[in-house]
mmCIF file of C-alpha atoms in Angstrom:
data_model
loop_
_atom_site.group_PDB
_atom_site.id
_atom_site.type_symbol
_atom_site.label_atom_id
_atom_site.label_comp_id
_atom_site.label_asym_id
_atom_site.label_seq_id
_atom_site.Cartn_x
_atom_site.Cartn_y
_atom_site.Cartn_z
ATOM 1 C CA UNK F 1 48.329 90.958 82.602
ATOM 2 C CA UNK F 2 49.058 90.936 78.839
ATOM 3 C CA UNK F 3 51.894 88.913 79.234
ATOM 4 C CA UNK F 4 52.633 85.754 80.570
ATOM 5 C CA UNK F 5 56.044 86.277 80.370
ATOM 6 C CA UNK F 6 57.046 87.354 84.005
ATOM 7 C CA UNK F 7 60.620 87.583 83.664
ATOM 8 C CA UNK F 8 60.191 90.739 81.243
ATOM 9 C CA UNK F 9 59.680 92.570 84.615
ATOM 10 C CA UNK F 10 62.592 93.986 86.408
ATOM 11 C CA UNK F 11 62.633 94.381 90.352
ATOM 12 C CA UNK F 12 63.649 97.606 91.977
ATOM 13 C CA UNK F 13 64.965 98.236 95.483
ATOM 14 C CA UNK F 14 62.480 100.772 97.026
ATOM 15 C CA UNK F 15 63.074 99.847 100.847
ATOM 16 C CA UNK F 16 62.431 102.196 103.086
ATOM 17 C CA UNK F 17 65.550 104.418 104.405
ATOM 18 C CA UNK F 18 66.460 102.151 107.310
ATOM 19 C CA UNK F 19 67.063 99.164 105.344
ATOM 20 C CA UNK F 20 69.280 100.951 102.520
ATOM 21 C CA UNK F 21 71.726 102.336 104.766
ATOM 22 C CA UNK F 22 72.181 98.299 106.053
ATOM 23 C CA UNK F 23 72.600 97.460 102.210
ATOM 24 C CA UNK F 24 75.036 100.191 101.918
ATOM 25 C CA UNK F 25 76.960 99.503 104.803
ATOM 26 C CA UNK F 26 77.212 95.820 103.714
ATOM 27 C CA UNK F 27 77.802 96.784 99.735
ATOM 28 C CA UNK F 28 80.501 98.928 101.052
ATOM 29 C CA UNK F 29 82.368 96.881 103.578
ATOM 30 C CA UNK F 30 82.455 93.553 101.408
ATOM 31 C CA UNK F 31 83.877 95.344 98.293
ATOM 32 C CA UNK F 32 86.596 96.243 100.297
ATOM 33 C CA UNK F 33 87.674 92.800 101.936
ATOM 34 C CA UNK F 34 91.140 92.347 101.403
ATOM 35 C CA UNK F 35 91.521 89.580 98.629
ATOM 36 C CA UNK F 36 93.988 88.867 96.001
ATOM 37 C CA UNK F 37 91.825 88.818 93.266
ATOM 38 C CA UNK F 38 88.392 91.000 94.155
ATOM 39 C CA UNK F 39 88.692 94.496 93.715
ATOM 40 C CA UNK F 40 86.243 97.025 92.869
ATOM 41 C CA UNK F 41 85.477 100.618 93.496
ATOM 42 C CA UNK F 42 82.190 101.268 95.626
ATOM 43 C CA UNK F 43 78.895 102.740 94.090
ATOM 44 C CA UNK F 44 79.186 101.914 90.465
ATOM 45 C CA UNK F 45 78.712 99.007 87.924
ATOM 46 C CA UNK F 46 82.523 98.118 87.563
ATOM 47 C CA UNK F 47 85.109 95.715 86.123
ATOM 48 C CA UNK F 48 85.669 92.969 88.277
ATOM 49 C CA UNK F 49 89.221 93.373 87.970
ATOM 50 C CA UNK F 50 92.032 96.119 87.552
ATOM 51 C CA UNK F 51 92.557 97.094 84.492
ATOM 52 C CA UNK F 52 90.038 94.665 82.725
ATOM 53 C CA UNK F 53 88.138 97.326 80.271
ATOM 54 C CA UNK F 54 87.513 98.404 76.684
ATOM 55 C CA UNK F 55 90.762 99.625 76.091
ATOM 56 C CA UNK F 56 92.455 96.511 76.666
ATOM 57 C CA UNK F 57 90.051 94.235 74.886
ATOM 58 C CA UNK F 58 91.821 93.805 71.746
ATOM 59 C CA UNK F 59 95.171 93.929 72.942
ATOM 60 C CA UNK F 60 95.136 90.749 74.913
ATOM 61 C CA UNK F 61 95.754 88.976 72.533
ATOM 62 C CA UNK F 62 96.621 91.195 69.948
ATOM 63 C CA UNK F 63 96.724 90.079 66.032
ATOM 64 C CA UNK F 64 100.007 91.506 65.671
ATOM 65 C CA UNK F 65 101.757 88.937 67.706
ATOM 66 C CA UNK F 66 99.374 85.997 67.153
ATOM 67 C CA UNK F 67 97.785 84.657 63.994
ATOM 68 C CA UNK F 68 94.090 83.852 64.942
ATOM 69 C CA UNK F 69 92.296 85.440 67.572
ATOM 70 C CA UNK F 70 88.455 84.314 68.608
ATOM 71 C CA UNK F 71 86.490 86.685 70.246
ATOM 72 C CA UNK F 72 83.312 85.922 72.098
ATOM 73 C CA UNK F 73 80.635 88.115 73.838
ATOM 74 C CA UNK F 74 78.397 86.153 76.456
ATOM 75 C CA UNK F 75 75.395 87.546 77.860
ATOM 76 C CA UNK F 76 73.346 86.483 80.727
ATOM 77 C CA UNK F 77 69.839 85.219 80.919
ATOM 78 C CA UNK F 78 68.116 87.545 83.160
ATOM 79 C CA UNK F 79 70.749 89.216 84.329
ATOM 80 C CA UNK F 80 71.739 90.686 87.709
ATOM 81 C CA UNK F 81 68.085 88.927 88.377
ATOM 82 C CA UNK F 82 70.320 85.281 88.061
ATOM 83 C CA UNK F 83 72.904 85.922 90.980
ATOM 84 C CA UNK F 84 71.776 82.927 93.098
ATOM 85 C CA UNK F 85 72.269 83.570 96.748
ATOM 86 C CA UNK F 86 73.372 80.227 97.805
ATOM 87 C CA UNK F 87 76.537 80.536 95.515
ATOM 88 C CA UNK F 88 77.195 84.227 97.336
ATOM 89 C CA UNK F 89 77.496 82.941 99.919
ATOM 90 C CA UNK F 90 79.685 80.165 99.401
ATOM 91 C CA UNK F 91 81.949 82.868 96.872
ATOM 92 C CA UNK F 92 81.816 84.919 100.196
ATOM 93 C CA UNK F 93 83.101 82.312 102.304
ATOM 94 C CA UNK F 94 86.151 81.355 99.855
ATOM 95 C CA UNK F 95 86.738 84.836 100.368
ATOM 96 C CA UNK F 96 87.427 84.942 103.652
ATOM 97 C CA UNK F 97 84.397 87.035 104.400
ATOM 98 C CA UNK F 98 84.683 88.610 107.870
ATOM 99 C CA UNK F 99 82.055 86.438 109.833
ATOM 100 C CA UNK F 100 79.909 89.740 111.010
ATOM 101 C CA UNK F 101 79.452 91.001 107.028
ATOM 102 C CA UNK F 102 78.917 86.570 105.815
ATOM 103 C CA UNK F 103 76.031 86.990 108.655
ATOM 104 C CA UNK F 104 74.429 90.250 107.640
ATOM 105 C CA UNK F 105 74.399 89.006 104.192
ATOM 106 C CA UNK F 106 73.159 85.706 104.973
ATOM 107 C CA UNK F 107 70.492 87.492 107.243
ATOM 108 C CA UNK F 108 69.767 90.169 103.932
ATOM 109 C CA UNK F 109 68.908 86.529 101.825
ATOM 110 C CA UNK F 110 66.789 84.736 103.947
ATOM 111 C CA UNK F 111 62.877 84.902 104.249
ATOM 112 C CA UNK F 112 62.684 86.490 101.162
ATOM 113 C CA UNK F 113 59.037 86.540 99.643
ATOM 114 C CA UNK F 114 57.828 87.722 96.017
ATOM 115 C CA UNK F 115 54.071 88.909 96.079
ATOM 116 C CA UNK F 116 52.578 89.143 92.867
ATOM 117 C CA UNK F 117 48.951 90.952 93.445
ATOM 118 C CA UNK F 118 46.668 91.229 90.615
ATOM 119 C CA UNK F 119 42.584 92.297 90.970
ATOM 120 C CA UNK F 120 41.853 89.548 93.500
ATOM 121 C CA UNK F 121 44.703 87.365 92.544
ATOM 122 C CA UNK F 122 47.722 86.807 94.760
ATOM 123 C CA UNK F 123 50.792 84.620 93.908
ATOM 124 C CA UNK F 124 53.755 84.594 96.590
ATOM 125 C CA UNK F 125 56.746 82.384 95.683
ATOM 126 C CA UNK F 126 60.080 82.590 97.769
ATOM 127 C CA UNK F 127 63.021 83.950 96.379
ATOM 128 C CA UNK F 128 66.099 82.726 96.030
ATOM 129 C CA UNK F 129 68.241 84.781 93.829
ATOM 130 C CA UNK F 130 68.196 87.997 92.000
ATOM 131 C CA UNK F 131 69.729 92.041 92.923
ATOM 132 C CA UNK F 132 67.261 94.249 92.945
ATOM 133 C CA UNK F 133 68.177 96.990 90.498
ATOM 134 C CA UNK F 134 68.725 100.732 92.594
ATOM 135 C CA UNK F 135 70.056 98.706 95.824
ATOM 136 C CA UNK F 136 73.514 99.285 97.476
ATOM 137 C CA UNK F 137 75.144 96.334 97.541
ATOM 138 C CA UNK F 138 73.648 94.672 94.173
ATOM 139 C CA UNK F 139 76.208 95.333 92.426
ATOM 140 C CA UNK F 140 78.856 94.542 94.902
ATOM 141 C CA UNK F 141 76.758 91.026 95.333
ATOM 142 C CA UNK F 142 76.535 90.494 91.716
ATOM 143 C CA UNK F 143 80.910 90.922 91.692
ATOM 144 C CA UNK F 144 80.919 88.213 94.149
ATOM 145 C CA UNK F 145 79.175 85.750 92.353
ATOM 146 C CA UNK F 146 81.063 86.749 89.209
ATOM 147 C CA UNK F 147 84.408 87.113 90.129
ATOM 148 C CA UNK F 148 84.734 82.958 90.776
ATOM 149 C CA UNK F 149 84.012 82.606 86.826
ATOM 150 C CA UNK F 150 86.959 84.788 85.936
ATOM 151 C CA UNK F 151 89.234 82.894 88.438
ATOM 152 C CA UNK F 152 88.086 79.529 86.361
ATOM 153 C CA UNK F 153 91.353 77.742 85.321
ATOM 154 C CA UNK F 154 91.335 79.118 81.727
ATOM 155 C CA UNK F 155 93.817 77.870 79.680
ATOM 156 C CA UNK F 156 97.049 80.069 78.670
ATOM 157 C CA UNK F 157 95.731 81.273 75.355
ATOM 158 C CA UNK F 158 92.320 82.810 76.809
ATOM 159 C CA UNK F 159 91.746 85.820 78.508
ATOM 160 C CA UNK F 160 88.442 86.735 80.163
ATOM 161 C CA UNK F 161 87.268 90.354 80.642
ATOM 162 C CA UNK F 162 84.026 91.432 81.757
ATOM 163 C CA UNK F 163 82.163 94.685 83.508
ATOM 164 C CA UNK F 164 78.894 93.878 85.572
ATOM 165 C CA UNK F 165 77.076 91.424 83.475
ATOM 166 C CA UNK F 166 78.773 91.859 79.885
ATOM 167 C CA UNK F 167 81.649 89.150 79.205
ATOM 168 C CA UNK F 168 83.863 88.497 76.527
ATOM 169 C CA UNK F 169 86.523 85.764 75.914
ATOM 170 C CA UNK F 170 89.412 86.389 73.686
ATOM 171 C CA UNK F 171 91.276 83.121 72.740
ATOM 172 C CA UNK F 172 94.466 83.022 70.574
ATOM 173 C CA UNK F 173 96.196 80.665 68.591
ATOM 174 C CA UNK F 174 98.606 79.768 65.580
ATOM 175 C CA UNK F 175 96.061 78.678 63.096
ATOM 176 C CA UNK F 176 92.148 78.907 63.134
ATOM 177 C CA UNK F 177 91.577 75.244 64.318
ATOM 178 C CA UNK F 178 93.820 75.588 67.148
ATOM 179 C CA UNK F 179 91.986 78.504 68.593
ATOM 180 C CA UNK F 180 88.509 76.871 68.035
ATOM 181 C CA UNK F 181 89.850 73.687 70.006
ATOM 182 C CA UNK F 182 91.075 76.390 73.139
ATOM 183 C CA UNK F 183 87.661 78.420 72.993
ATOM 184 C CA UNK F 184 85.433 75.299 72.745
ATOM 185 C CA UNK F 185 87.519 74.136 75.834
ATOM 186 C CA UNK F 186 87.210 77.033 78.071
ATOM 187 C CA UNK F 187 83.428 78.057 76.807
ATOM 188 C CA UNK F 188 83.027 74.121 78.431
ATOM 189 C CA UNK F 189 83.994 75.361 81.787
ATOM 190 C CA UNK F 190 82.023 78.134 82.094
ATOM 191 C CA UNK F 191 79.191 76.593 80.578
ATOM 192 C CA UNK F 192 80.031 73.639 83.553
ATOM 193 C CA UNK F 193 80.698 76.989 85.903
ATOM 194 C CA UNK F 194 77.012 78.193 85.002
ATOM 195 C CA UNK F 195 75.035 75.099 85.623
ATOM 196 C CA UNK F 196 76.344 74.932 89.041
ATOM 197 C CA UNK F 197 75.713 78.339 90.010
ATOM 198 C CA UNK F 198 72.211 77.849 88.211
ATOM 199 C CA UNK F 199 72.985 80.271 86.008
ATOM 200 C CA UNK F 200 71.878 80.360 81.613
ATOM 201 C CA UNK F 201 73.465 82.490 78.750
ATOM 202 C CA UNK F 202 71.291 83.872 76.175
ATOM 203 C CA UNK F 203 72.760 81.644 73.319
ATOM 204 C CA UNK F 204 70.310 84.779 71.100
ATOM 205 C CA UNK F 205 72.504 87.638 72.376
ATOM 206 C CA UNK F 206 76.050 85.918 72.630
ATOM 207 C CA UNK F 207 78.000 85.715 69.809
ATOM 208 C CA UNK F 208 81.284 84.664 68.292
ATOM 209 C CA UNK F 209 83.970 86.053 65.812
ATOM 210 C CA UNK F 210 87.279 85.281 64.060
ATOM 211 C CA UNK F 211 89.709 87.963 63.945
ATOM 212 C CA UNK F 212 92.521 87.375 61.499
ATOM 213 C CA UNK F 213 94.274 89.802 59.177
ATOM 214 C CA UNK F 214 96.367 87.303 57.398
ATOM 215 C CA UNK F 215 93.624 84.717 56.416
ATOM 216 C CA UNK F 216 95.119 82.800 52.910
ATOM 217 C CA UNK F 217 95.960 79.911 55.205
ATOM 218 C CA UNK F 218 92.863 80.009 57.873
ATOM 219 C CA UNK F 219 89.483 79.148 57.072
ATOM 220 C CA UNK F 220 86.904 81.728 58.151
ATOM 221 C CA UNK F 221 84.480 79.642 59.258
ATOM 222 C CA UNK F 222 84.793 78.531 63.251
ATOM 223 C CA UNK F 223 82.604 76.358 65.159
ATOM 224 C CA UNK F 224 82.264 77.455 68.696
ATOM 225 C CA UNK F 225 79.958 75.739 71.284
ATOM 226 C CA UNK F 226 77.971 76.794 74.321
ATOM 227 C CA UNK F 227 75.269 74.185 74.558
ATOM 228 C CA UNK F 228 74.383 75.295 71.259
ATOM 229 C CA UNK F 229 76.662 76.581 67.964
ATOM 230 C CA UNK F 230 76.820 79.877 68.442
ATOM 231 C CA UNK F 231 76.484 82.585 65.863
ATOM 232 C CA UNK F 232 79.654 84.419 63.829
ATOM 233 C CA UNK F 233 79.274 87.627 62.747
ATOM 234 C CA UNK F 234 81.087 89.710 61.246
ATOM 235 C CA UNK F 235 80.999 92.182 63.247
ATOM 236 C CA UNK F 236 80.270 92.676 67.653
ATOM 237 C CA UNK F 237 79.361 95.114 69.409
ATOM 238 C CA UNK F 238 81.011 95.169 73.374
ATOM 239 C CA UNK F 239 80.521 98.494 75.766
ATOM 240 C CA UNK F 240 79.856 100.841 73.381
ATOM 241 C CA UNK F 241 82.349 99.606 70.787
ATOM 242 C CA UNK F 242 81.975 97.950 67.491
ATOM 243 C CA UNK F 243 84.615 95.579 66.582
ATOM 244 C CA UNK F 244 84.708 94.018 63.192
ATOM 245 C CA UNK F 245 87.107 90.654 62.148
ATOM 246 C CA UNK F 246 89.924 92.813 60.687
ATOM 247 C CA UNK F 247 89.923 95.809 63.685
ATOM 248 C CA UNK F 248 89.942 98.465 61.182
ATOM 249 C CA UNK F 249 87.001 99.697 63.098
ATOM 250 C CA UNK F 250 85.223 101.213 60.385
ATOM 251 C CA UNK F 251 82.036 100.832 61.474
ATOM 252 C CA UNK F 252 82.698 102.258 64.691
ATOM 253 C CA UNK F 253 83.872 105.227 63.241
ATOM 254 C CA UNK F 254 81.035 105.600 61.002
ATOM 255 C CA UNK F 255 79.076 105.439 64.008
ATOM 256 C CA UNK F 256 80.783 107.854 65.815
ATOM 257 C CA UNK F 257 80.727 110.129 63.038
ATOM 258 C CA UNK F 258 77.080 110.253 62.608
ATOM 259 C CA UNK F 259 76.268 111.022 65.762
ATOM 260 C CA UNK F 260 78.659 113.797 65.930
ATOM 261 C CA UNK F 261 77.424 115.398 63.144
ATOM 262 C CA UNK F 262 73.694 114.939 64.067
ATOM 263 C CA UNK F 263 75.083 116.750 67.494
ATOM 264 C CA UNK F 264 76.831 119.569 65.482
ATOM 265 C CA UNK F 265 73.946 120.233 63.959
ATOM 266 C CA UNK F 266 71.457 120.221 66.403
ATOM 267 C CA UNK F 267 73.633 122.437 68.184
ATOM 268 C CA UNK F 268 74.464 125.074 65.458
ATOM 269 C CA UNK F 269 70.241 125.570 65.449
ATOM 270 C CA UNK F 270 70.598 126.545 68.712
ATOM 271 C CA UNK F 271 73.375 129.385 68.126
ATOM 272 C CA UNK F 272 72.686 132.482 66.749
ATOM 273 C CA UNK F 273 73.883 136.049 66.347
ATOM 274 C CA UNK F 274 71.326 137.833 68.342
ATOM 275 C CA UNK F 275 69.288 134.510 70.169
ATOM 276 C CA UNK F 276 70.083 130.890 71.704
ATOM 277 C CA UNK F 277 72.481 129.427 73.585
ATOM 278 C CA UNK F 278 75.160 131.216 74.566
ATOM 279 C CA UNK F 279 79.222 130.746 73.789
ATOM 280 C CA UNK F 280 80.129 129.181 77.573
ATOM 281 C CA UNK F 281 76.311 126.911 77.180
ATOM 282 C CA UNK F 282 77.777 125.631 73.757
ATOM 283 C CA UNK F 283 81.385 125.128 74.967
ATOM 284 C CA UNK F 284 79.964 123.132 77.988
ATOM 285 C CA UNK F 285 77.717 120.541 76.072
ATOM 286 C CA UNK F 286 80.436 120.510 73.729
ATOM 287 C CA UNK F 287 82.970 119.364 76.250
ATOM 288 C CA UNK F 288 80.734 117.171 77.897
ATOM 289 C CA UNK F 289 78.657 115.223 75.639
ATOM 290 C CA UNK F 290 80.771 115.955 72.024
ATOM 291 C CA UNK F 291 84.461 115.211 73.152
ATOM 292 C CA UNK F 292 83.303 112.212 75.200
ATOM 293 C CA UNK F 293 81.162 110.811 72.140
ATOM 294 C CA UNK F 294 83.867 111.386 69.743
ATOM 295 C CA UNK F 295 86.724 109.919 72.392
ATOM 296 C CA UNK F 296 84.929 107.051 73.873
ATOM 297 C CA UNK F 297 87.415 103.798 74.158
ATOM 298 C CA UNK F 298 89.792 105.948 71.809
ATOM 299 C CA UNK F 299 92.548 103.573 72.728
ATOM 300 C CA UNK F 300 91.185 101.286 71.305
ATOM 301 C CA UNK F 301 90.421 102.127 67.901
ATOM 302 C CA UNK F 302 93.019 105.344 67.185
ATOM 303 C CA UNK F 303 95.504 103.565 65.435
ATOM 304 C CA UNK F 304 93.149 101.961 63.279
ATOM 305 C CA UNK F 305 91.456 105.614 62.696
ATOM 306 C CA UNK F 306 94.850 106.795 61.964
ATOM 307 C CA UNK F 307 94.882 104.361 58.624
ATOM 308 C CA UNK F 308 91.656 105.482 57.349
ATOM 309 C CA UNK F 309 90.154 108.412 55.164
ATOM 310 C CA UNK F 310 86.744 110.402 55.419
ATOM 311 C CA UNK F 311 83.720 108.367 54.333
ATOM 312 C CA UNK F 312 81.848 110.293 51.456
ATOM 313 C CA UNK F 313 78.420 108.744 52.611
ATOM 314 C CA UNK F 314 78.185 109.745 56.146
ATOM 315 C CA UNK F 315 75.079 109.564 57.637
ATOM 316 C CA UNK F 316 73.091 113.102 56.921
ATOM 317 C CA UNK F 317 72.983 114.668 60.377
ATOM 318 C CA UNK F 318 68.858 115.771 59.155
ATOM 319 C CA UNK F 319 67.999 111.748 59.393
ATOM 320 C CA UNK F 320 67.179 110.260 62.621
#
């Protein structure tokens, strides 16, 4: 092996047919166990709860009716590798797990062995977390072990949102110092939420911003803590979207606009007079992959678009 690094390598569920309809069966049947707070549509990496997406990210809180707003993207270590079955189970129980599904799950966790085969060398190590990319119920499994971090006793000026392993915090307050003292508070929790589900964020790839429009009476430097200081930019990027510290979205725009123009062009090579795709082709991949590029989280960012005015140094649709 070149690398000693073994948790570079992703598993993947390739059980035989047999076992993947008992995943499915279980995926499906726990995502639908009535419960006040875990909901989820089958078959797809999803928000853990209604109506917790991009398009309501920066309007809870929203800078027009508060003063400060601190926004912070948390990611992982590892993964949908980290979900720790022991804490599943005990999510699953708190739930009110039918005993039959807690039982083919618990079954589904135990005598789990890695085997790690190499020339002559074999390593075997028993496992005791992780879901296996391409199965059933891994995503439905990771939700359960996620879910109990958004029900964490947050205080009244933070709101949590997160879809499969991406999470942001968006904390509020009157002046910078009071929203620092909130986030710092709540990031303590789920950093206390993370060591007992044996669980690490990459301190690398989470980050931390100030969003303020009015800032003559805030300072614009914050100090927000998870185990470490963690980084403020400027600007973050969360599901596709790139929010900056004023939400003007300019960047994102720019983005956007790129893009579509490398699209356009690409596609206006391709149709000609006499040769090349033809007018319903076009129409199709322009419907399909142009109008959901240019409309992606539009929500969001459409008033802000409204405000603005063409950018004379677009990217040149020729550059890669």
């Amino acid at each position: 092996m070149r690398t000693s690094k073994i948790y570079n390598y992703t598993p993947l569920n390739v059980l035989h047919t047999p076992h993947t309809h008992t995943t499915h069966t279980l995926h499906t049947d726990t995502t639908h166990t009535p419960h006040k707070h875990y909901t989820q549509t089958p078959h797809t990496h999803h928000t853990h709860r209604p109506h917790t997406h991009t398009t309501h990210t920066p309007h809870t809180p929203h800078t027009h009716t508060t003063h400060v707003v601190i926004m912070t993207s948390l990611g992982v270590q590892g993964a949908f590798d980290a979900a720790w079955w022991p804490a599943i189970l005990n999510n699953l129980r708190n739930l009110q797990c039918p005993i039959n599904l807690y039982n083919l799950t618990r079954s589904h966790f135990s005598e789990r062995v890695a085997i790690l085969c190499a020339n002559t060398y074999r390593k075997e190590r028993k496992v005791t977390k992780g879901s296996p990319q391409g199965s059933c119920c891994g995503p439905g499994l990771w939700d359960v072990l996620y879910n109990a971090l958004l029900d964490l006793e947050f205080t009244s000026h933070t709101k949590a949102i997160a879809f499969a392993d991406d999470l942001a915090i968006l904390t509020y307050g009157e002046t910078t110092s009071e929203a620092e003292a909130y986030t710092n508070s709540d990031l303590a929790k789920i950093e206390n939420w993370a060591k007992q589900n044996k669980m690490q964020f990459n301190e690398l790839k989470s980050k931390t911003m100030l969003i303020a429009r009015k800032r003559k009476r805030n300072r614009e430097d914050i100090n927000i803590y998870l185990n470490n200081r963690l980084e403020q930019v400027k600007e973050m990027k969360y599901l596709g979207i790139y929010f900056d510290n004023r939400l003007i979205f300019h960047k994102h725009t720019e983005h956007i606009t790129g893009k579509s123009r490398k699209m356009i062009y690409m596609l206006g090579k391709t149709a000609k007079l006499n040769w090349g795709l033809g007018h319903k082709s076009l129409k199709t991949i322009y419907e399909g992959a142009l109008v959901s590029l240019m409309t992606y989280g539009a929500p969001v960012w459409e008033e802000a678009v409204k405000k603005q005015t063409p950018s004379e140094d677009a990217e040149d649709p020729k550059t890669d």
